[in-house]
XYZ file of C-alpha atoms in Angstrom:
706
model
C -20.689 -2.613 -11.330
C -23.205 -3.454 -8.606
C -24.495 -0.355 -6.828
C -24.558 -0.521 -3.022
C -26.753 2.310 -1.676
C -24.842 4.773 0.482
C -25.881 7.739 2.562
C -23.358 10.540 2.273
C -23.244 12.595 5.454
C -21.642 16.062 5.329
C -21.523 17.795 8.738
C -21.543 21.586 8.193
C -19.729 23.913 10.588
C -18.488 27.273 9.305
C -16.243 27.963 6.299
C -19.053 28.255 3.804
C -16.925 28.356 0.584
C -15.331 24.947 1.203
C -18.628 23.486 2.402
C -20.317 24.649 -0.786
C -17.606 22.963 -2.887
C -18.065 19.728 -0.918
C -21.822 19.719 -1.536
C -21.414 20.503 -5.245
C -18.874 17.681 -5.645
C -21.481 15.179 -4.420
C -24.269 16.653 -6.537
C -22.030 16.507 -9.629
C -20.457 13.059 -9.192
C -22.979 10.885 -7.318
C -26.176 9.294 -8.632
C -28.710 10.349 -5.996
C -31.328 8.014 -7.460
C -29.238 5.244 -5.870
C -27.503 7.054 -3.037
C -28.625 9.656 -0.514
C -27.098 12.975 0.573
C -27.656 14.174 4.138
C -26.453 17.664 5.105
C -26.304 18.318 8.862
C -25.891 21.914 10.019
C -24.129 21.865 13.411
C -25.025 25.442 14.324
C -21.567 26.887 14.031
C -20.442 30.230 12.592
C -22.636 31.551 9.779
C -25.364 29.061 10.717
C -28.138 30.948 8.943
C -26.123 31.655 5.810
C -25.010 28.025 5.639
C -28.625 26.912 5.915
C -29.707 29.278 3.138
C -26.953 28.147 0.744
C -27.352 24.436 1.568
C -31.094 24.483 0.963
C -30.630 26.394 -2.287
C -28.079 23.890 -3.543
C -30.246 20.826 -2.950
C -33.565 22.378 -3.916
C -35.485 20.063 -6.242
C -32.772 17.403 -5.899
C -34.416 14.072 -4.996
C -32.250 12.061 -2.634
C -30.744 15.164 -1.002
C -31.840 16.121 2.533
C -31.029 18.836 5.055
C -31.175 18.745 8.860
C -30.236 21.291 11.497
C -29.064 20.243 14.947
C -30.991 21.782 17.871
C -27.660 23.206 19.087
C -23.948 22.795 18.369
C -23.125 19.157 19.125
C -19.556 18.961 17.856
C -18.262 16.776 15.072
C -18.450 13.420 16.894
C -22.029 13.787 18.162
C -23.157 15.363 14.895
C -21.891 12.355 12.925
C -23.449 9.920 15.386
C -26.808 11.700 15.206
C -26.745 11.755 11.402
C -25.790 8.110 10.926
C -27.697 6.506 13.782
C -30.792 8.731 14.164
C -31.456 10.951 11.161
C -30.707 8.397 8.462
C -33.551 5.881 8.479
C -32.164 3.737 5.650
C -30.095 0.562 5.774
C -27.440 2.231 3.613
C -23.717 2.174 4.207
C -22.504 5.524 5.553
C -19.935 7.809 3.884
C -18.809 10.542 6.261
C -17.427 13.331 4.085
C -15.738 16.327 5.670
C -17.102 19.689 4.609
C -13.597 20.580 3.366
C -13.423 17.555 1.046
C -14.500 17.115 -2.580
C -15.315 13.832 -4.291
C -13.822 13.247 -7.716
C -15.913 11.481 -10.396
C -16.407 7.781 -9.703
C -14.899 7.944 -6.219
C -17.983 6.803 -4.296
C -18.793 3.915 -6.642
C -15.194 2.675 -6.486
C -15.035 2.955 -2.692
C -18.339 1.135 -2.351
C -17.229 -1.628 -4.717
C -14.011 -2.087 -2.711
C -15.972 -2.167 0.558
C -18.042 -5.089 -0.717
C -15.216 -7.066 -2.320
C -14.905 -8.875 1.020
C -17.215 -9.196 3.974
C -14.204 -8.389 6.163
C -13.662 -4.978 4.574
C -15.103 -2.779 7.310
C -14.090 0.778 6.382
C -12.798 2.315 3.139
C -11.019 5.612 2.533
C -10.034 7.327 -0.718
C -6.653 8.603 -1.874
C -6.102 12.317 -1.497
C -3.720 15.229 -1.516
C -3.875 15.598 2.286
C -4.764 12.451 4.227
C -1.697 11.110 6.081
C -1.073 7.532 4.856
C -3.792 7.876 2.187
C -1.989 10.857 0.633
C -0.601 10.393 -2.858
C 2.316 10.766 -3.177
C 2.708 9.615 0.414
C 6.389 10.658 0.407
C 7.859 13.370 -1.761
C 11.165 14.477 -3.198
C 11.611 17.269 -0.659
C 9.648 15.762 2.238
C 6.933 18.426 1.933
C 3.370 17.457 1.062
C 2.777 17.803 -2.680
C 0.464 20.555 -3.966
C -3.045 19.450 -4.894
C -2.458 19.594 -8.652
C 0.690 17.477 -8.354
C -1.216 14.954 -6.218
C -3.900 14.603 -8.893
C -1.223 14.272 -11.595
C 0.499 11.425 -9.746
C -2.818 9.723 -8.943
C -3.949 9.756 -12.566
C -0.601 8.397 -13.745
C -0.309 5.571 -11.235
C -3.769 4.601 -9.967
C -3.903 1.569 -12.238
C -0.297 0.617 -11.420
C -1.351 0.223 -7.784
C -3.408 -2.680 -6.458
C -7.113 -1.872 -6.437
C -7.046 -1.616 -2.659
C -4.583 -1.805 0.209
C -5.268 -2.999 3.744
C -4.155 -0.229 6.091
C -4.017 0.148 9.890
C -6.823 2.770 9.922
C -8.897 4.714 7.405
C -8.682 8.500 7.226
C -11.790 10.248 8.533
C -12.048 12.964 5.873
C -13.718 10.488 3.479
C -14.816 7.514 5.552
C -17.105 4.813 4.144
C -18.326 2.361 6.821
C -20.387 -0.799 6.434
C -23.872 -0.324 7.920
C -23.774 -3.659 9.757
C -20.807 -2.452 11.812
C -22.689 0.624 12.962
C -25.636 -1.498 14.058
C -23.455 -3.843 16.078
C -20.669 -1.623 17.374
C -21.986 1.936 17.157
C -20.044 4.720 15.464
C -17.875 7.276 17.261
C -16.978 7.218 20.954
C -17.928 10.453 22.717
C -14.616 10.327 24.559
C -13.098 11.735 21.345
C -15.450 14.735 21.166
C -15.303 17.260 19.645
C -13.025 15.412 17.186
C -9.591 13.957 16.284
C -8.907 10.266 16.673
C -12.554 9.176 16.665
C -12.261 7.465 13.253
C -9.073 5.656 14.290
C -10.774 4.422 17.442
C -13.673 3.081 15.362
C -11.335 1.338 12.910
C -9.323 -0.311 15.663
C -12.452 -1.252 17.600
C -14.041 -3.105 14.671
C -10.675 -4.569 13.707
C -10.741 -6.561 16.932
C -13.729 -8.398 15.419
C -11.797 -9.151 12.237
C -12.818 -6.192 10.054
C -10.058 -4.363 8.176
C -9.612 -0.773 7.116
C -8.978 -0.493 3.404
C -7.666 2.210 1.088
C -9.286 2.366 -2.367
C -6.331 3.219 -4.595
C -8.472 4.153 -7.600
C -10.796 6.559 -5.793
C -9.741 10.162 -5.191
C -11.105 12.969 -3.047
C -9.578 16.391 -2.542
C -9.065 17.470 1.076
C -8.489 21.078 2.056
C -7.555 20.167 5.618
C -7.261 21.998 8.932
C -10.637 23.733 8.648
C -13.043 22.264 11.178
C -11.027 22.968 14.325
C -9.130 26.055 13.342
C -10.650 28.137 16.145
C -10.222 25.533 18.872
C -7.224 24.345 20.846
C -6.411 21.945 18.057
C -2.961 20.769 19.146
C -3.990 20.047 22.740
C -7.087 18.138 21.600
C -5.005 16.161 19.141
C -2.321 15.312 21.714
C -4.871 14.280 24.360
C -6.821 12.080 21.946
C -3.650 10.508 20.573
C -2.655 9.551 24.114
C -6.117 8.070 24.716
C -5.923 6.107 21.485
C -2.520 4.628 22.328
C -3.657 3.755 25.851
C -6.531 1.740 24.343
C -4.514 0.217 21.498
C -0.838 0.069 22.502
C 0.004 -1.720 19.239
C -1.302 1.132 17.069
C 1.944 3.183 16.623
C 3.856 0.015 15.689
C 1.122 -0.944 13.199
C 1.463 2.392 11.393
C 5.251 2.178 11.501
C 5.236 -1.349 10.076
C 2.812 -0.347 7.356
C 5.038 2.502 6.203
C 8.254 0.489 6.410
C 7.085 -2.899 5.127
C 3.535 -2.988 3.754
C 3.451 0.195 1.682
C 3.314 -0.737 -1.996
C 6.621 0.093 -3.687
C 4.926 2.090 -6.455
C 3.186 4.088 -3.729
C 6.453 4.637 -1.881
C 8.246 6.062 -4.904
C 5.230 7.600 -6.679
C 6.653 11.136 -6.665
C 9.832 9.835 -8.330
C 8.180 7.533 -10.866
C 6.046 10.316 -12.360
C 8.520 12.886 -13.754
C 8.331 16.477 -12.615
C 10.322 18.347 -15.305
C 11.240 21.380 -13.232
C 12.682 19.361 -10.362
C 16.346 18.490 -9.860
C 17.111 14.797 -9.535
C 18.269 13.873 -6.031
C 21.295 11.541 -5.956
C 22.706 9.760 -2.904
C 26.461 9.187 -2.969
C 26.654 6.165 -0.680
C 29.945 5.946 1.245
C 28.733 3.248 3.629
C 32.073 1.410 3.719
C 34.383 4.396 3.963
C 37.143 3.340 6.334
C 39.290 5.577 8.526
C 42.445 4.633 6.632
C 43.554 6.506 3.541
C 43.473 3.530 1.169
C 42.539 3.293 -2.511
C 38.788 3.217 -1.847
C 38.940 6.312 0.342
C 41.088 8.133 -2.182
C 38.600 7.278 -4.934
C 35.744 8.590 -2.793
C 37.494 11.868 -1.970
C 38.566 12.289 -5.581
C 34.995 11.737 -6.812
C 33.597 14.274 -4.348
C 36.251 16.764 -5.458
C 35.350 16.067 -9.093
C 31.655 16.722 -8.387
C 32.498 19.910 -6.473
C 34.529 21.222 -9.387
C 31.809 20.324 -11.894
C 29.232 22.141 -9.812
C 31.450 25.208 -9.594
C 31.596 25.191 -13.393
C 27.791 24.999 -13.613
C 27.845 21.393 -14.785
C 25.650 19.854 -12.091
C 22.684 22.214 -12.075
C 20.209 19.380 -12.719
C 21.386 17.263 -9.760
C 21.010 17.590 -5.999
C 23.888 15.661 -4.419
C 23.624 14.191 -0.920
C 26.509 12.279 0.685
C 25.729 9.412 3.057
C 28.457 8.089 5.336
C 29.167 7.021 8.864
C 29.447 9.814 11.396
C 33.064 8.811 12.079
C 34.119 9.011 8.418
C 32.281 12.278 7.850
C 34.122 13.905 10.735
C 37.486 12.191 10.140
C 37.740 13.295 6.498
C 35.696 16.486 6.955
C 33.319 15.515 4.151
C 31.183 18.706 4.409
C 34.150 20.681 2.991
C 33.207 19.457 -0.482
C 30.077 21.577 -0.262
C 27.409 18.849 -0.389
C 24.859 18.009 2.277
C 26.191 15.121 4.396
C 23.769 12.818 6.219
C 24.968 10.108 8.607
C 23.960 6.567 7.640
C 21.791 6.059 10.714
C 19.927 9.319 10.023
C 19.139 8.707 6.353
C 15.371 8.680 5.905
C 14.569 10.551 2.699
C 13.918 9.359 -0.831
C 16.269 9.635 -3.800
C 15.966 9.368 -7.566
C 19.174 7.334 -7.557
C 21.730 5.908 -5.162
C 25.334 5.374 -6.231
C 27.717 3.233 -4.239
C 31.378 4.060 -4.850
C 32.461 0.806 -3.217
C 30.779 -2.595 -3.583
C 27.496 -3.032 -1.720
C 28.348 -5.665 0.856
C 26.417 -4.984 4.084
C 22.813 -5.865 4.935
C 22.053 -2.447 6.417
C 23.468 -0.775 3.316
C 21.454 -2.718 0.740
C 18.259 -2.453 2.780
C 18.736 1.306 2.983
C 19.292 1.597 -0.773
C 16.183 -0.508 -1.440
C 14.068 1.524 0.969
C 15.239 4.992 -0.077
C 16.351 4.860 -3.723
C 14.020 4.273 -6.642
C 17.107 3.253 -8.659
C 20.685 2.449 -7.807
C 24.020 2.115 -9.578
C 26.512 -0.276 -8.014
C 30.288 -0.191 -8.334
C 31.741 -3.676 -8.627
C 35.432 -4.153 -7.906
C 35.963 -7.853 -7.234
C 34.652 -10.839 -5.265
C 37.744 -11.858 -3.317
C 35.720 -11.480 -0.096
C 33.488 -14.290 -1.434
C 36.163 -16.428 -3.077
C 38.253 -16.502 0.093
C 36.521 -18.628 2.712
C 38.677 -17.017 5.379
C 37.053 -13.686 4.525
C 33.585 -15.019 3.664
C 33.008 -17.003 6.837
C 33.640 -13.889 8.883
C 30.357 -12.585 7.441
C 28.613 -15.219 5.351
C 25.584 -13.004 4.774
C 27.802 -10.853 2.564
C 27.464 -13.448 -0.210
C 23.738 -12.864 -0.566
C 24.096 -9.098 -0.234
C 26.671 -8.918 -3.057
C 24.567 -11.153 -5.298
C 21.412 -9.141 -4.594
C 23.206 -5.844 -5.192
C 24.155 -7.034 -8.683
C 20.834 -8.713 -9.333
C 18.719 -5.657 -8.572
C 20.992 -2.752 -9.533
C 19.713 -0.752 -12.474
C 23.291 -0.343 -13.665
C 26.588 -1.910 -12.590
C 30.040 -0.398 -13.127
C 32.673 -3.165 -13.234
C 36.293 -2.073 -13.137
C 37.386 -4.854 -15.507
C 36.010 -7.511 -17.800
C 37.918 -10.033 -15.704
C 35.904 -8.966 -12.638
C 32.659 -9.377 -14.548
C 33.718 -12.798 -15.894
C 34.785 -13.966 -12.433
C 31.486 -12.798 -10.932
C 29.439 -14.616 -13.571
C 31.472 -17.765 -12.946
C 30.736 -17.502 -9.214
C 27.067 -16.537 -9.681
C 25.980 -18.389 -12.842
C 22.366 -17.419 -12.103
C 23.275 -13.838 -13.090
C 24.605 -14.741 -16.529
C 21.370 -13.893 -18.353
C 20.700 -10.473 -16.838
C 23.890 -8.913 -15.480
C 25.999 -8.343 -18.641
C 23.331 -6.184 -20.311
C 23.241 -3.861 -17.272
C 27.013 -3.712 -16.762
C 29.514 -1.182 -18.100
C 33.208 -2.036 -17.831
C 35.065 1.124 -16.858
C 38.762 0.788 -16.068
C 39.835 2.756 -13.039
C 41.702 5.995 -13.501
C 44.927 7.273 -11.989
C 45.440 10.614 -10.284
C 47.707 12.396 -12.757
C 48.414 15.029 -10.151
C 48.114 15.225 -6.388
C 44.656 15.929 -5.066
C 43.793 19.583 -4.532
C 45.287 20.945 -1.340
C 43.498 19.475 1.630
C 41.489 16.886 -0.312
C 43.857 14.094 0.724
C 44.333 15.399 4.250
C 43.713 12.946 7.040
C 44.364 13.112 10.729
C 46.578 10.023 10.903
C 49.031 11.020 8.149
C 52.502 10.573 9.597
C 54.765 10.565 6.550
C 58.021 8.625 6.252
C 60.495 7.824 8.995
C 64.049 9.223 8.564
C 65.340 5.824 7.382
C 62.456 5.408 4.927
C 62.916 8.982 3.693
C 66.613 8.343 3.090
C 65.862 5.200 1.071
C 63.288 7.019 -1.071
C 65.582 10.003 -1.697
C 68.433 7.681 -2.701
C 66.127 6.031 -5.253
C 66.924 3.142 -7.580
C 65.007 0.632 -5.436
C 62.535 -2.076 -6.375
C 59.074 -1.057 -5.165
C 56.864 -4.003 -4.150
C 53.215 -3.047 -3.646
C 50.646 -5.016 -1.634
C 49.037 -5.327 1.783
C 48.476 -7.879 4.538
C 45.757 -9.899 2.731
C 47.059 -13.308 1.698
C 45.975 -12.989 -1.940
C 48.244 -9.961 -2.392
C 51.188 -12.376 -1.934
C 53.384 -9.613 -0.497
C 55.151 -11.930 1.950
C 55.965 -14.421 -0.809
C 57.418 -11.666 -2.964
C 59.519 -10.252 -0.131
C 60.862 -13.704 0.762
C 61.829 -14.187 -2.886
C 63.595 -10.801 -3.058
C 65.273 -10.921 0.344
C 69.039 -10.796 -0.131
C 68.757 -9.595 -3.739
C 71.340 -6.988 -4.893
C 68.790 -4.151 -4.794
C 67.111 -2.182 -2.064
C 63.479 -3.280 -1.831
C 60.770 -0.970 -0.494
C 57.724 -3.005 0.570
C 54.804 -0.583 0.373
C 51.902 -2.026 2.362
C 53.961 -4.183 4.698
C 53.466 -3.855 8.425
C 56.529 -5.825 9.495
C 59.283 -4.126 11.465
C 62.442 -2.951 9.730
C 65.356 -5.417 9.962
C 68.574 -3.466 9.164
C 70.347 -6.716 8.246
C 68.157 -7.153 5.152
C 67.599 -5.176 1.972
C 63.891 -4.704 2.799
C 62.417 -1.327 3.857
C 58.777 -1.860 4.937
C 56.386 1.103 4.664
C 52.863 0.613 6.030
C 49.956 1.579 3.815
C 47.114 3.914 4.737
C 49.290 6.627 6.277
C 50.644 8.478 3.230
C 49.138 11.216 1.086
C 48.952 11.049 -2.705
C 52.096 13.161 -2.855
C 53.976 10.695 -0.629
C 52.903 7.745 -2.759
C 53.785 9.554 -5.972
C 57.363 9.984 -4.694
C 57.600 6.242 -4.008
C 56.825 5.497 -7.653
C 58.920 8.365 -9.045
C 62.159 7.235 -7.406
C 61.751 3.488 -8.015
C 63.804 1.651 -10.636
C 61.089 -0.989 -11.089
C 57.746 -2.019 -9.583
C 56.689 -5.520 -8.556
C 52.997 -6.258 -8.160
C 52.629 -9.871 -6.969
C 48.860 -9.977 -6.331
C 47.108 -13.230 -7.277
C 43.640 -11.678 -7.234
C 42.568 -8.219 -8.383
C 39.571 -6.494 -9.815
C 41.777 -4.067 -11.693
C 45.180 -3.598 -10.075
C 45.601 0.154 -9.722
C 49.366 -0.115 -9.012
C 49.787 -1.323 -12.620
C 48.367 1.948 -13.900
C 50.289 3.935 -11.269
C 53.564 2.370 -12.414
C 52.689 3.028 -16.065
C 51.925 6.676 -15.280
C 55.350 7.058 -13.684
C 57.065 5.247 -16.565
C 58.331 2.286 -14.525
C 59.005 -1.280 -15.700
C 56.712 -3.841 -14.065
C 56.959 -7.423 -12.853
C 53.429 -8.856 -12.557
C 52.061 -12.100 -11.230
C 50.272 -13.476 -14.267
C 46.473 -13.276 -14.060
C 43.672 -12.561 -16.506
C 43.067 -9.127 -15.059
C 46.775 -8.218 -15.229
C 46.774 -9.154 -18.922
C 43.610 -7.112 -19.514
C 44.917 -3.979 -17.783
C 48.305 -4.162 -19.478
C 46.617 -4.533 -22.852
C 44.263 -1.648 -22.154
C 47.177 0.593 -21.123
C 49.257 -0.560 -24.108
C 52.312 -1.122 -21.904
C 53.146 -4.738 -22.741
C 56.715 -3.740 -23.707
C 57.506 -2.618 -20.170
C 56.008 -5.643 -18.393
C 57.403 -9.056 -17.467
C 55.121 -11.757 -16.015
C 55.947 -14.466 -13.513
C 53.955 -17.295 -11.978
C 56.704 -18.885 -9.852
C 58.225 -16.928 -6.970
C 61.471 -18.865 -7.246
C 61.980 -17.018 -10.549
C 61.089 -13.559 -9.247
C 64.683 -12.309 -8.748
C 65.543 -13.423 -12.280
C 62.423 -11.690 -13.638
C 63.280 -8.434 -11.883
C 66.891 -8.577 -13.070
C 65.696 -8.996 -16.659
C 63.217 -6.176 -16.126
C 65.944 -3.788 -14.993
C 68.306 -4.611 -17.857
C 66.047 -5.296 -20.862
C 62.838 -3.311 -20.655
C 62.354 -0.130 -22.638
C 59.725 2.183 -21.178
C 57.679 4.297 -23.638
C 57.686 8.032 -22.986
C 53.915 8.586 -23.247
C 51.917 5.799 -21.603
C 48.185 5.617 -22.362
C 46.745 5.929 -18.857
C 43.165 6.853 -18.041
C 43.097 9.731 -15.580
C 40.953 9.690 -12.477
C 39.068 12.657 -13.965
C 38.165 10.574 -17.030
C 37.079 7.697 -14.788
C 34.894 9.973 -12.689
C 33.450 11.562 -15.809
C 32.508 8.066 -17.017
C 30.721 7.416 -13.712
C 28.825 10.698 -13.979
C 27.724 9.846 -17.533
C 26.345 6.502 -16.319
C 24.497 8.195 -13.442
C 22.946 10.709 -15.828
C 21.977 8.125 -18.438
C 20.342 5.988 -15.734
C 18.360 8.995 -14.527
C 17.228 9.675 -18.101
C 15.677 6.218 -18.401
C 12.085 5.667 -17.204
C 11.756 3.745 -13.962
C 11.222 0.034 -14.603
C 8.191 -0.860 -12.493
C 8.777 -4.543 -13.206
C 12.290 -4.353 -11.746
C 11.080 -2.190 -8.863
C 8.328 -4.652 -7.925
C 10.656 -7.660 -8.137
C 13.203 -5.868 -5.972
C 10.607 -4.899 -3.386
C 9.137 -8.392 -3.207
C 12.585 -9.836 -2.549
C 13.743 -7.367 0.076
C 10.375 -7.291 1.836
C 10.691 -11.045 2.324
C 14.240 -10.611 3.645
C 13.084 -7.925 6.090
C 10.123 -9.997 7.267
C 12.305 -13.054 7.820
C 14.907 -11.017 9.675
C 12.288 -9.419 11.915
C 10.664 -12.789 12.633
C 14.037 -14.258 13.561
C 14.771 -11.341 15.881
C 11.351 -11.669 17.510
C 11.918 -15.365 18.137
C 15.325 -14.615 19.604
C 13.899 -11.976 21.945
C 11.078 -14.304 22.933
C 13.446 -17.152 23.773
C 15.736 -14.813 25.650
C 12.733 -13.526 27.607
C 11.559 -17.056 28.475
C 15.024 -18.043 29.647
C 15.273 -14.918 31.820
C 11.924 -15.660 33.453
C 12.819 -19.322 33.981
C 15.993 -18.194 35.707
C 13.881 -15.965 37.955
C 11.674 -18.948 38.824
C 14.728 -21.081 39.556
C 16.062 -18.453 41.950
C 12.653 -18.072 43.546
C 12.657 -21.806 44.392
C 15.192 -20.828 47.010
C 13.187 -17.776 47.983
C 9.667 -19.169 48.454
C 8.043 -15.832 49.104
C 8.970 -14.679 45.539
C 7.602 -17.765 43.771
C 3.955 -16.589 43.300
C 5.180 -13.275 41.879
C 7.572 -14.984 39.459
C 4.797 -17.288 38.194
C 2.542 -14.300 37.527
C 5.326 -12.516 35.625
C 5.957 -15.624 33.505
C 2.295 -15.925 32.547
C 2.274 -12.231 31.590
C 5.388 -12.029 29.404
C 5.599 -15.452 27.784
C 4.698 -15.318 24.083
C 2.181 -17.764 22.614
C 3.748 -20.996 21.432
C 4.220 -21.198 17.684
C 3.673 -24.836 16.707
C 5.941 -24.340 13.703
C 8.945 -23.129 15.711
C 10.904 -25.322 18.064
């Protein structure tokens, strides 16, 4: 490795113990036959004692020098004096805080990174306490990691990170600057005296000439922090200098924000989660992004799963997991999600990292998948079906859903499919997933609630029960229960047309049509009944008809089996699979022609023998299967290859989306200004002002965008 001579400047101001450690770290890790150490005593507290100790430490050490300022100059002027007056070499300058300590090899690595490109202007090291240069930069609990944990993570991941990262600014605690920049542009602006923000100002100043700030990911320096200004009005100085910095460089806050959201290396982002910490509980996000305000099957599954987790925790079975529930604010309040005892965070407020995210419903929204990618080092995706992609009527309402669903399956660490038929259908629709998806997918048939949810767990504000006429029909019993909803593929209307006028009362559960007393049809809308209400519908039925042409599983099949009811099913691969899995083929009749449905139901009522003990998976067993998959995924090491591929993909999606939004805003802005000019043609005295506004706000033309 080529050695580039560097002068290490350590300004000394009080706090002798940390200053002594800083000096020793240089003496022990730096070759002073190549480099130079310059100690500058800024006449602060303990000035004489600091001088005595500093001189004793560097006695008989060639390459080490000591200077004392004529009076206290403050950090900014002390650094300027050291670098521009006291140091008579042509060396690069490393400004090292007196509360910092170099680790072995740090200076050589920083220097090598500085000279990898002539446009690398400033380099900083990784540290335990250095804002964006901190490793891990984000932690499990949001609190800065202790120094020993920082070193542990650095040693484990330094060579998994790129050798360097271009950053908005370099941190001043360990700040290596190219000598040529100091000659041409000076060092620190006195406007930032006595300190805070001066290094950022320098970085942004030289950046205007094309020089970047760089973080050396394989160099480490410890930083004690909050020492130099502990006796001054630190917060006021910091606030004032931050305001000055932003006034000079209005783009600076956005640059830092974009770095953290888009440019931060994915291994860096999840470093605290990639390197195991044995004593720490794994943090799991239960993602309820799509939870509707209607008590449908998906909502019931979500509430049941939360109740299952609550009960497991009460039994001491979740001690190793920290559960966080993410949902919309409306759903959280509507279903009173905090009652399950877990921390609930609204979707828009989620900004913490998780060991794993689990989506109870399919991942189908751009905001949802971007949030999982940004916050979860791993995720497990539930996969129910792809009817929303198969049906153009549904797909064209939100065509972007197609890519989101594909990406959710492509990048999920594990997928839970509710049937083999769903997996087969998905692979037929996305043949590009055929090589990778099956190995990561577990088929887990949905379970049935064998008893009503615990009191209150199925409560919802819009429950209204049955009307008197509906109640009378249910109490009388002996009806044919047809189950569906308003989606065309459920084929509810076709089934009701086929059964209209039949010699049985028909209850259409899921129909929103009005009751016509002249027919044998009693419609009951879905989404307004509790589990207990629905259980009564099945209990009192003579037979169940499920006419759906497309299902991922078909929960009503299992519900009917649980209640010991004969079934008429529209013949599909998934219906065959579920019937076989439940071992209820003797109580099922299939049809594929609605003109034969009355005949099929008549045969069902007269011929079918229902077994007394159906083999039905309970919802508790289903939830236990989910929990086992979550735990087994957490037990596996993080796949950095998968993580990098995922990040590369979603970073490109985010960048494209942001570019498109910027272009849209720019065009909208140009049109607004042109309209102003058009109006000003009628108002001549406004025309000069409108022209000036247009020249100010119009964006530069991009030759590649029309």
